[in-house]
Structure formats: structure tokens, C-alpha cells
Short mmCIF file of C-alpha atoms in Angstrom, two decimals:
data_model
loop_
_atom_site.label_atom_id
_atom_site.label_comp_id
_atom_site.label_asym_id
_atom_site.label_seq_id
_atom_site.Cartn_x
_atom_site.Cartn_y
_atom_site.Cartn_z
CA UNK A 33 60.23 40.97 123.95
CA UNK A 34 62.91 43.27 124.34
CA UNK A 35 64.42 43.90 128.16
CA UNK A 36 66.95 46.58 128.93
CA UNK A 37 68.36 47.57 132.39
CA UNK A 38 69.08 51.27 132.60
CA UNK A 39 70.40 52.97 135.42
CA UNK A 40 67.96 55.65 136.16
CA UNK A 41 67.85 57.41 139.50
CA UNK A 42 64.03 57.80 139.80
CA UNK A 43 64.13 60.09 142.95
CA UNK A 44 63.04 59.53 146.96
CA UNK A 45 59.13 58.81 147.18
CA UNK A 46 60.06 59.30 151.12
CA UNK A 47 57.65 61.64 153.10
CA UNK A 48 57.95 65.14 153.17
CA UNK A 49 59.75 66.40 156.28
CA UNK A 50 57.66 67.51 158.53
CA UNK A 51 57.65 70.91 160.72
CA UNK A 52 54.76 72.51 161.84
CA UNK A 53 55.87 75.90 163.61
CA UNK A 54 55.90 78.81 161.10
CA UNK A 55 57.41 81.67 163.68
CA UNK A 56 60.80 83.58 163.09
CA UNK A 57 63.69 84.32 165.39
CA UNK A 58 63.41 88.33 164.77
CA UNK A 59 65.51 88.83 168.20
CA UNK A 60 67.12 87.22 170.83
CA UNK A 61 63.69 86.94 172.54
CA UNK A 62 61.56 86.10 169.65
CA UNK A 63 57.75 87.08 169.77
CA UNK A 64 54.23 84.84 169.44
CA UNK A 65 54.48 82.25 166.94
CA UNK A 66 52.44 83.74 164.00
CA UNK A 67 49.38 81.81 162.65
CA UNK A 68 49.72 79.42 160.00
CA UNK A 69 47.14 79.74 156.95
CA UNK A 70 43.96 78.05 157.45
CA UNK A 71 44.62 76.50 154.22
CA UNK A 72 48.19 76.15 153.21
CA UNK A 73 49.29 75.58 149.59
CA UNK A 74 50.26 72.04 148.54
CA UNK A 75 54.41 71.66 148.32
CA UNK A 76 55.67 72.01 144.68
CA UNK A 77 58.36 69.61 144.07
CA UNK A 78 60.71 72.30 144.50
CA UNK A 79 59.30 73.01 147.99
CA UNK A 80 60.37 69.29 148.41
CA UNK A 81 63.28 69.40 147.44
CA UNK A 82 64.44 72.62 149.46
CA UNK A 83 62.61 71.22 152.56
CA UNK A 84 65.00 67.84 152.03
CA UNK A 85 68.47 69.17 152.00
CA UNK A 86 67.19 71.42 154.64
CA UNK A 87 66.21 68.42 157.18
CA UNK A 88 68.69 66.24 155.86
CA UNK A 89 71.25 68.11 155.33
CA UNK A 90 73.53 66.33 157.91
CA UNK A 91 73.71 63.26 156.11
CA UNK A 92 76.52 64.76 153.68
CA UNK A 93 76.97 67.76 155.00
CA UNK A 94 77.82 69.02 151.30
CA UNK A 95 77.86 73.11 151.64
CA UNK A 96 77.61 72.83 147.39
CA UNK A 97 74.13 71.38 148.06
CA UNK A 98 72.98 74.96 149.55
CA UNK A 99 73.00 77.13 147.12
CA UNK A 100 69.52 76.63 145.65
CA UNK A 101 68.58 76.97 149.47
CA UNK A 102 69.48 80.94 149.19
CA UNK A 103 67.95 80.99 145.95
CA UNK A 104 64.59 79.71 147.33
CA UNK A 105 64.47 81.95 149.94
CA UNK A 106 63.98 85.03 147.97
CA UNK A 107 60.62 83.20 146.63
CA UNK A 108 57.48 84.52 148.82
CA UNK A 109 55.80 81.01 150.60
CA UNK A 110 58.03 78.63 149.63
CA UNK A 111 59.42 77.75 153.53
CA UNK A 112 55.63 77.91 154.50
CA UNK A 113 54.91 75.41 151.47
CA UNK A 114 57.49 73.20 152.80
CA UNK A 115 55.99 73.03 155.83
CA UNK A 116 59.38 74.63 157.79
CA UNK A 117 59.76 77.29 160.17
CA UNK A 118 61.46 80.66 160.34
CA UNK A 119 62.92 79.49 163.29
CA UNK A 120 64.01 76.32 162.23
CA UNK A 121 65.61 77.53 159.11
CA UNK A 122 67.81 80.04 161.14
CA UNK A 123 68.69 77.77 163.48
CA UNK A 124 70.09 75.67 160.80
CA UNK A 125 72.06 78.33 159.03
CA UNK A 126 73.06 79.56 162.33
CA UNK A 127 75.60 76.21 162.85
CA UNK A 128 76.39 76.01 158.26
CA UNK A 129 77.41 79.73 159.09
CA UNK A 130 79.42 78.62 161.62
CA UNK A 131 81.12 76.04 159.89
CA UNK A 132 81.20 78.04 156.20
CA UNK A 133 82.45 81.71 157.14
CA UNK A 134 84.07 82.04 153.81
CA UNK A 135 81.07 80.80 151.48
CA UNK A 136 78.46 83.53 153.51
CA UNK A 137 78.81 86.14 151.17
CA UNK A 138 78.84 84.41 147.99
CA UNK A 139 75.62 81.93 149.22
CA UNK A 140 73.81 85.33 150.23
CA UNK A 141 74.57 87.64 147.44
CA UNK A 142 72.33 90.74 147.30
CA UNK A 143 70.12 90.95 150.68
CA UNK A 144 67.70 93.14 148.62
CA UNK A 145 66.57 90.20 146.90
CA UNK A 146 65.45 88.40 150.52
CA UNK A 147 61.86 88.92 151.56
CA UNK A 148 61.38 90.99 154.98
CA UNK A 149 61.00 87.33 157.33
CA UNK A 150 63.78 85.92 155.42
CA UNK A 151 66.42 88.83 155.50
CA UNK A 152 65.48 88.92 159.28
CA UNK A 153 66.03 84.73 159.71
CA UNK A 154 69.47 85.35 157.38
CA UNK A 155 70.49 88.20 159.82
CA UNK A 156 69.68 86.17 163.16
CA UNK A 157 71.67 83.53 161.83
CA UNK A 158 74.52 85.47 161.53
CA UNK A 159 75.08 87.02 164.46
CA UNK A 160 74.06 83.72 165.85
CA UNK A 161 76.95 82.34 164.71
CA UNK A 162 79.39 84.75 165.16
CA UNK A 163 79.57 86.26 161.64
CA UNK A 164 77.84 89.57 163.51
CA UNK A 165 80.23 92.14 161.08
CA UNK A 166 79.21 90.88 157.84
CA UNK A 167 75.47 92.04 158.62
CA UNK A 168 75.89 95.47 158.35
CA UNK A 169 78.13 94.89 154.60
CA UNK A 170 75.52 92.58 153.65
CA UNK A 171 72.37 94.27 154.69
CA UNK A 172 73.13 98.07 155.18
CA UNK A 173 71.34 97.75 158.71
CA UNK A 174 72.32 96.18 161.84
CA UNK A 175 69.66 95.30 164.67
CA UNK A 176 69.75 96.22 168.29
CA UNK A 177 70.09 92.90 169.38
CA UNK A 178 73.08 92.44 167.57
CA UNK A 179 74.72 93.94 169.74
CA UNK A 180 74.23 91.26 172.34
CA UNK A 181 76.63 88.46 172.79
CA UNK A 182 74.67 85.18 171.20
CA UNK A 183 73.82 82.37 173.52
CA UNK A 184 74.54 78.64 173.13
CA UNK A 185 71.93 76.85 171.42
CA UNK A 186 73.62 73.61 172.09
CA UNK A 187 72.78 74.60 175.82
CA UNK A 188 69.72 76.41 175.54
CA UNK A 189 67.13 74.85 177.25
CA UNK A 190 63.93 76.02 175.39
CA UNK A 191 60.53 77.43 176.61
CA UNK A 192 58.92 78.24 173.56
CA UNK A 193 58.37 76.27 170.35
CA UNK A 194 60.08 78.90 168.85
CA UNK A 195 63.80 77.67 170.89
CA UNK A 196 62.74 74.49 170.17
CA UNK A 197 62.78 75.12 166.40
CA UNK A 198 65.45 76.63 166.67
CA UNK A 199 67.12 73.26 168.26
CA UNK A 200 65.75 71.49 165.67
CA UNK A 201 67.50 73.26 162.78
CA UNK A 202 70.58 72.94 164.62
CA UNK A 203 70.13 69.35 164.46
CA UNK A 204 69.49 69.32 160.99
CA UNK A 205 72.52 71.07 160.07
CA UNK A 206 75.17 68.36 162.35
CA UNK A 207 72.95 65.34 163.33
CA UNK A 208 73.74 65.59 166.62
CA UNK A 209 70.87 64.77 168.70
CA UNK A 210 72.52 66.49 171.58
CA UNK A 211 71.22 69.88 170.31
CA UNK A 212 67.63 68.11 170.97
CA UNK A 213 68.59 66.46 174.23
CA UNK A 214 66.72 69.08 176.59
CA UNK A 215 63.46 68.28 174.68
CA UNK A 216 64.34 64.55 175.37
CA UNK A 217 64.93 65.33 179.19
CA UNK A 218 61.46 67.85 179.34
CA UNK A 219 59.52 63.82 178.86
CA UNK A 220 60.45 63.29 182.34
CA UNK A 221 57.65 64.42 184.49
CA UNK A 222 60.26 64.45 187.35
CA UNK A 223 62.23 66.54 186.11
CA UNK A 224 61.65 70.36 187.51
CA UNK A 225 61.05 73.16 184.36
CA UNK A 226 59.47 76.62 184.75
CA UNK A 227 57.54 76.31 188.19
CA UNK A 228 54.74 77.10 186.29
CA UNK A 229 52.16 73.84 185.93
CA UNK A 230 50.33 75.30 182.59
CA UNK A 231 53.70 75.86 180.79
CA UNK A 232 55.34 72.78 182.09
CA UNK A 233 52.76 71.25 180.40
CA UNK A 234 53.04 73.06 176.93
CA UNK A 235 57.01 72.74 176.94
CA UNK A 236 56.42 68.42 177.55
CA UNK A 237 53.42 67.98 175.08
CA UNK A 238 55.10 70.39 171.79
CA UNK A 239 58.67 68.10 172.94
CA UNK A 240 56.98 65.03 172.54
CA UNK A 241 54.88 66.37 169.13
CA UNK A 242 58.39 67.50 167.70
CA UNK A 243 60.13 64.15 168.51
CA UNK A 244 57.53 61.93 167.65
CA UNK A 245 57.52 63.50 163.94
CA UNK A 246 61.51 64.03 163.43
CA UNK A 247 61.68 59.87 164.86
CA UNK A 248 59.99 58.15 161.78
CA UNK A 249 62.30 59.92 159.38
CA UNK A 250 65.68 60.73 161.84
CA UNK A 251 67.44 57.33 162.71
CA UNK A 252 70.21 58.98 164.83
CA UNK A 253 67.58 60.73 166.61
CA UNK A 254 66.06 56.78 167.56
CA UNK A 255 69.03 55.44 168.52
CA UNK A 256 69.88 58.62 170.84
CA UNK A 257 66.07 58.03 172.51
CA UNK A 258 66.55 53.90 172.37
CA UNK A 259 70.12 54.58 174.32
CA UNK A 260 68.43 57.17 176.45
CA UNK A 261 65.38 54.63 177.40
CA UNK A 262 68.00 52.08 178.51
CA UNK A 263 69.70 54.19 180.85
CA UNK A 264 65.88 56.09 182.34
CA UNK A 265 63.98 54.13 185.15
CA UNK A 266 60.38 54.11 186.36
CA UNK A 267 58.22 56.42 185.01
CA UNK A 268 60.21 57.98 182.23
CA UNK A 269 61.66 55.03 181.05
CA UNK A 270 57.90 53.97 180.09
CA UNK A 271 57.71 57.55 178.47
CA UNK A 272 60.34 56.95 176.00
CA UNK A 273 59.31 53.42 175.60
CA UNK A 274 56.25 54.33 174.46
CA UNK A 275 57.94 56.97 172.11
CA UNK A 276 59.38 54.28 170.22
CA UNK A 277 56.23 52.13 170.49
CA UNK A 278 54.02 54.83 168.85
CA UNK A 279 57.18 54.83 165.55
CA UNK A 280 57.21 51.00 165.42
CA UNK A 281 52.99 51.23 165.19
CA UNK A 282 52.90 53.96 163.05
CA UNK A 283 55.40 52.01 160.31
CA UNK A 284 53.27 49.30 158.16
CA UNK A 285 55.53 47.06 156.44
CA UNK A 286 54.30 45.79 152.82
CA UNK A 287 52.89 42.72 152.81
CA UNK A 288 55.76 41.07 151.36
CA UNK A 289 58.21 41.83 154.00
CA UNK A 290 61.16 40.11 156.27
CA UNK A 291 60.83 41.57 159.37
CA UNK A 292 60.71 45.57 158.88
CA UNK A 293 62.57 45.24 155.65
CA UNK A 294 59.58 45.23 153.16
CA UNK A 295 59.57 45.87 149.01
CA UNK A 296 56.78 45.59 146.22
CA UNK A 297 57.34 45.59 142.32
CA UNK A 298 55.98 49.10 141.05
CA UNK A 299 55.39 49.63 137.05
CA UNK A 300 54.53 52.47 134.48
CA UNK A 301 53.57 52.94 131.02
CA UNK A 302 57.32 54.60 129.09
CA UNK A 303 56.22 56.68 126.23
CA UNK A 304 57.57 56.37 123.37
CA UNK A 305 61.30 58.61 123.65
CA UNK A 306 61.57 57.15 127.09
CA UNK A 307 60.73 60.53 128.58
CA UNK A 308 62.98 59.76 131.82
CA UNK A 309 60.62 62.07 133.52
CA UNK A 310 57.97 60.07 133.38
CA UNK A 311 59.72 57.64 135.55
CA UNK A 312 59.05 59.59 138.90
CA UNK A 313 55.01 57.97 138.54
CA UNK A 314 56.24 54.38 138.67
CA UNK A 315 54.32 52.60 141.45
CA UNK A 316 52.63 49.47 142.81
CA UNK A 317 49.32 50.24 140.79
CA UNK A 318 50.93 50.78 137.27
CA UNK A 319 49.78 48.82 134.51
CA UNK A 320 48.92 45.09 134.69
CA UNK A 321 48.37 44.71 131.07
CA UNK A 322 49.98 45.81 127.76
CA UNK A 323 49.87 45.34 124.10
CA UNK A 324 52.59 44.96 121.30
CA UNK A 325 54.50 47.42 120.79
CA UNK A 326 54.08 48.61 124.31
CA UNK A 327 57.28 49.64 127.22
CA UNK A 328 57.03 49.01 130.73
CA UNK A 329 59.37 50.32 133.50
CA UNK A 330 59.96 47.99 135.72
CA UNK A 331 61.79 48.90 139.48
CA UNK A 332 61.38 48.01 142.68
CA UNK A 333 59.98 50.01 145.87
CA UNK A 334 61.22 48.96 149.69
CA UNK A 335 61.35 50.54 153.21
CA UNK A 336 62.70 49.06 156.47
CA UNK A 337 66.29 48.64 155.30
CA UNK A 338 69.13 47.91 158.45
CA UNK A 339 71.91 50.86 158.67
CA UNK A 340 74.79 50.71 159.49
CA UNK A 341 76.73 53.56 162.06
CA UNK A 342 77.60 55.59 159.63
CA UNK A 343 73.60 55.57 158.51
CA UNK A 344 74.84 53.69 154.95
CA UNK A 345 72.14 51.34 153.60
CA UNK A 346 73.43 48.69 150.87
CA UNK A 347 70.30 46.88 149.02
CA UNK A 348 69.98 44.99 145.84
CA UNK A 349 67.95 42.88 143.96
CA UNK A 350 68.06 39.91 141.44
CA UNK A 351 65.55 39.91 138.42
CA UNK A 352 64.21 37.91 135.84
CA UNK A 353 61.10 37.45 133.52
CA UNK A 354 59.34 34.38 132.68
CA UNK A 355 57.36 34.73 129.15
CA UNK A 356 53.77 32.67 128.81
CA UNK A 357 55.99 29.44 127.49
CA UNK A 358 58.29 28.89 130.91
CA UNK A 359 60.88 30.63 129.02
CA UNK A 360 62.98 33.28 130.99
CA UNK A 361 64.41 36.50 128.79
CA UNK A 362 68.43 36.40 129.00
CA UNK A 363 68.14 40.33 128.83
CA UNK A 364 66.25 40.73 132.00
CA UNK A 365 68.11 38.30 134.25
CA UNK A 366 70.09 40.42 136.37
CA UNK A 367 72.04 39.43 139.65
CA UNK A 368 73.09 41.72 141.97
CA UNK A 369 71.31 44.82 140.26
CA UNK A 370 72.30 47.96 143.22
CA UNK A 371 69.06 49.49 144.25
CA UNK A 372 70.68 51.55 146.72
CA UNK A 373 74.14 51.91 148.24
CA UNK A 374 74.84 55.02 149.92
CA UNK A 375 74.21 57.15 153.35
CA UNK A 376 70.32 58.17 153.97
CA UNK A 377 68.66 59.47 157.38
CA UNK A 378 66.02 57.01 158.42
CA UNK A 379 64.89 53.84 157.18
CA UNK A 380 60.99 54.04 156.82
CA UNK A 381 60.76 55.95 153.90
CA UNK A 382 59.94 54.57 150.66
CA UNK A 383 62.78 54.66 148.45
CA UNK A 384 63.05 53.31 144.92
CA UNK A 385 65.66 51.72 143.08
CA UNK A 386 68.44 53.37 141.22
CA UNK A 387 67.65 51.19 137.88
CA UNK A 388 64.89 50.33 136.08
CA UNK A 389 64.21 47.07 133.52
CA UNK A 390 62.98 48.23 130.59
CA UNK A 391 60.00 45.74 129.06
CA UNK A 392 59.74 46.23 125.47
CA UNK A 393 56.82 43.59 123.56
CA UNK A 394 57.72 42.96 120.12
CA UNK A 395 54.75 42.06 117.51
CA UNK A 396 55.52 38.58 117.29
CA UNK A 397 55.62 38.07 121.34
CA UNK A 398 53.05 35.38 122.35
CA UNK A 399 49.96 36.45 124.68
CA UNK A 400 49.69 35.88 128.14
CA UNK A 401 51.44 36.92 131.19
CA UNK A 402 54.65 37.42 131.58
CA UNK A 403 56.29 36.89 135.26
CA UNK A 404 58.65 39.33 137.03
CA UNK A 405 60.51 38.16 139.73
CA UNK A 406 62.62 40.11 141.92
CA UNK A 407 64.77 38.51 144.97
CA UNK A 408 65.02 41.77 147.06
CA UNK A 409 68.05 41.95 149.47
CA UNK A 410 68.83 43.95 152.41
CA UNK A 411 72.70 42.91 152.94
CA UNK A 412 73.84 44.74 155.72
CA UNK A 413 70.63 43.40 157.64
CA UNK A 414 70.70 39.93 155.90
CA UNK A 415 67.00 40.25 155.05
CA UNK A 416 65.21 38.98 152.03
CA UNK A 417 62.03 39.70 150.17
CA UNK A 418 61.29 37.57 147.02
CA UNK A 419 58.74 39.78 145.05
CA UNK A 420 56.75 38.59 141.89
CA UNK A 421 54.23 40.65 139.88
CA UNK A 422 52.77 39.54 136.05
CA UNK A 423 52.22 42.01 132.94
CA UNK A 424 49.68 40.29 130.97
CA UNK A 425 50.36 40.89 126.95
CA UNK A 426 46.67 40.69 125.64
CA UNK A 427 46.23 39.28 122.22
CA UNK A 428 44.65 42.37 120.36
#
């Protein structure tokens, strides 16, 4: 048997951010949401991808990142695919803009490229945030509205989910849950909106949708609701309790877990060349059985992970394999292999290490199964998982 360690970065197998509204800010006052399909088309991984450095942008807050952003919106579907809004996406470039004046017209290049709803986000956004005189250069046409002086969104208290989205990608661009902070308050049935009972109601239930979804994958936005729940009374308080009840139920630890902080052994098949793209289909149901001549990937999945303030997570992992005769392979001991070291934005998602073992079994390697064990380590929450899973080399 042959083991190798390689450093591979396999990719997130977190969930897709998720944003249901599809409407666009085409004015100051924007119109009816617009329908979403009755059947929408399944994400590409590109979709993914643009989705992620859309919602979690914040985390880095690396303008270099943003580029294939602008290049994705000229593609027809792909913000609908991605399950984002119109309204969400300009309120996100509205605060980049902001903060990037002198990257706008290289990001945006030729506005003729832009479909009709995206060239109409791209020009909200500017004027949005300030960057009203570069619309007319960029677009040959300049709006009506743009004429108006551009309210606050950090202020705005919304009464449409089309405000709220655009909160939400305000949020996404800085992290600062402040921008969602009037969809926080709208939870307390004491608290005075409209006047109006039937929209009262809508405003409370789509705040409550929107923060229930952006909690499992946001952890600044639980900590801002966990301090906010401390400080409520009565009937709110129970409100927001039961906000962060309903993420705690929804998050199932794997059954080999210390506390939240949970992790499971996931394998695959290599071919041959070590196509490194095959890597991205390692998972807990790979193979459990190989033959000579056969390579297994070996890393390791976990969830749950403490962060620290600055939302870094530091986890590693020891490994070893055991052949069939007690022996244990000096190639595959590792101590202290990183599986992840770095910021992310919520702790629930799967992630997957940033290595992989390589198994390779030789011709003359004896039958029978061969153990992997993996001490999984959480160090900034001082939680451990030991994990063990078994190839089995048949004899024929």
C-alpha cells in the first residue's frame, strides 16, 4: 500500500444561499414583485459560485473577487438560477459601489452587454450610491428617478419584500447586521408599523422567513439576534428565542459529534491521472471496498466548528491506517494535518478538508480491511471527534 497526503482544496459542499424574492429595484418606488417560474432551473456550479461571493462577500471583502460577478450578469437566468433577487443584488452593489468608485467602470465595461433587468439593477445601484454621473457615460440614458436624491438604506425601514431585499444585499456586501435591524425590530408585535393590520402582518411573517433562512448560514447575523434576545422582554424576547430554537432544531449533527462540532470520513474512487476534479464527489457513501491496483481519496467532512470574533475557524485532524496485520502505514500517519484555517460565515455548513490521503493498494498488499482513523479537532472550540471508517481490499 502506497499513502500520499496531498493538499487539495476540494471546494465548500455548504448549502446554496438561499433568497427567494426575484423582483428588481427599477425606481425609487419599485413595483410588484414579479412571479418566479413555476419550475426554476437547477443552479449550475457557476450559479453557485456567483450566488457565494454574492452572500458572502463580507467575509473578505476582496473587490478582485467581483469581477466574474459582472461577467455573470450579462448571462440571461443565471441570478434566477441562483436563487437571488434583483433587488438583493442591487442592494449589494449599491454599498461595493460605494466603497469602489474607481473600479465601477472597469467592473462594468460595456452596458450593452447587460440584459434589460440587469442594466436597470446596475443603474439603481449607482445612483444609489452616489456614483449618479457615471450612468449617463456608462449607459447613454439616465432615468427620471435619478434625479432624486437616494435615501438611506441603512435607515430605511422596509414595507415591501422588495426594501427588504434590498437590506439584505446591503448586508451581504459589509456584514453588518444593522442594515437588517428593522426586520429584527418588525418581530415585536408591540411595536407600531403601517396602521394597517393585513400589512403589519405581511411585513412580520416575510421578516421572520428572511431571517430564519440568512441565520443557518450568517453567524454575525445569530449573534446580533442572540444579543438582541438578551436585551428584549416578555413577548418578543420569546419571539427571538424561538428564532434561534427553530436554527438549533433545524441543524443535525453527525452521529459522531462533540457537542455541535460533528465530522464523518468521506471516500472516492481516483482514476487513474488523479483527475483532481474528480475530488469534488468525495463523500460519506464512497467506496467500502477496493482491489489491487486501486486509489482511494481519503478526507474528512465536519460542520459545527466554534468561531472566533473575527468569524476564523481553525480545525485539524490526525490520521493513520491500520493494514489487516495490526500494522499502521508510516506514509499515512499524519499529525496535525490543517483541514481548515481561515475566515468563513457560519458554522453549519458542511465543509471539507483542504487535503486529502491518497490510498494506493499495491499487488502484493494482503486482503482484508484496512482501518482509517482520523482524530478530528476543533481547536478554537476545544472539541474532538475521533472518526474511523475501513476499506476492505478483497482478494480477487
Amino acid at each position: 500500500m502506497r499513502a500520499l497526503l496531498l493538499a487539495i482544496w476540494l471546494g465548500s459542499l455548504g448549502i446554496t444561499p438561499t433568497l427567494a424574492q426575484n423582483a428588481a429595484p427599477s425606481s425609487p418606488a419599485p413595483g410588484p414583485r414579479a412571479a418566479l417560474a413555476a419550475s426554476p432551473a437547477r443552479p449550475t456550479p457557476a450559479d453557485i459560485r456567483l450566488a457565494e461571493t454574492i452572500v458572502f462577500y463580507y467575509v473578505r471583502k476582496d473587490p478582485t473577487t467581483l469581477f466574474p460577478v459582472f461577467a455573470a450578469l450579462r448571462e440571461p437566468g443565471g441570478l434566477t438560477r441562483a436563487r437571488l433577487s434583483r433587488a438583493s443584488l442591487a442592494g449589494f452593489l449599491s454599498m461595493v459601489f460605494l466603497q469602489n468608485r474607481s473600479r465601477l467602470e472597469g467592473w462594468i465595461g460595456p452596458a450593452a452587454n447587460y440584459p434589460p433587468d440587469m442594466k436597470s439593477a446596475l443603474i439603481f445601484a449607482l445612483w444609489q450610491s452616489g456614483n449618479t454621473d457615471l450612468i449617463y457615460p456608462l449607459f447613454h440614458e439616465l432615468p427620471n428617478f435619478t434625479t432624486d436624491k437616494p435615501g438611506n438604506l441603512y435607515t430605511l425601514t422596509p414595507r415591501s419584500d422588495v426594501e427588504m431585499d434590498l437590506k439584505w444585499g446591503a448586508f451581504f456586501a459589509t456584514g453588518n447586521p444593522g442594515f437588517v435591524a428593522a426586520m429584527v425590530d418588525a418581530l415585536d408585535a408591540g411595536r407600531p408599523l403601517t396602521g394597517s393590520r393585513e400589512l403589519d402582518a405581511a411585513i412580520r411573517n416575510t421578516s421572520l422567513a428572511g431571517l430564519t433562512l440568512n441565520m443557518r448560514q450568517h453567524e454575525v447575523l445569530e449573534r446580533y439576534i442572540r444579543q438582541r434576545s438578551l436585551e428584549a422582554g416578555g413577548p418578543y424576547k420569546q419571539v427571538l428565542n424561538a428564532l434561534l430554537a427553530s436554527r438549533q432544531a433545524a441543524y443535525k449533527p453527525a452521529p459522531d459529534h462533540d457537542g455541535d462540532f460533528a465530522g464523518a470520513i468521506a471516500t472516492l474512487m481516483l482514476p487513474e491521472k488523479g483527475d483532481a476534479d474528480g475530488m469534488a464527489m468525495a463523500g460519506p457513501d464512497g467506496p467500502h471496498t477496493a482491489r489491487r491496483g486501486d486509489t482511494i481519496g481519503v478526507t474528512v467532512l465536519f460542520s459545527g466548528m466554534q468561531l472566533a470574533d473575527d468569524l476564523s475557524a481553525d480545525v485539524s485532524y490526525d490520521i493513520k491506517v491500520t493494514a489487516p496485520d495490526g500494522k499502521v502505514d508510516p506514509n499515512s500517519s499524519q499529525s496535525g494535518v490543517a483541514a481548515l484555517k481561515d475566515k468563513i460565515p457560519g458554522r453549519f455548513n458542511v465543509l471539507d478538508s483542504r487535503s486529502t490521503l491518497s490510498i494506493h493498494f499495491e499487488p502484493d498488499d494482503k486482503p482484508g480491511p484496512y482501518r482509517i482513523d482520523v482524530l478530528l479537532k476543533d481547536n478554537i472550540g476545544g472539541k474532538k471527534v475521533a472518526l474511523s471508517r475501513s476499506i476492505e481490499l478483497l482478494d480477487k
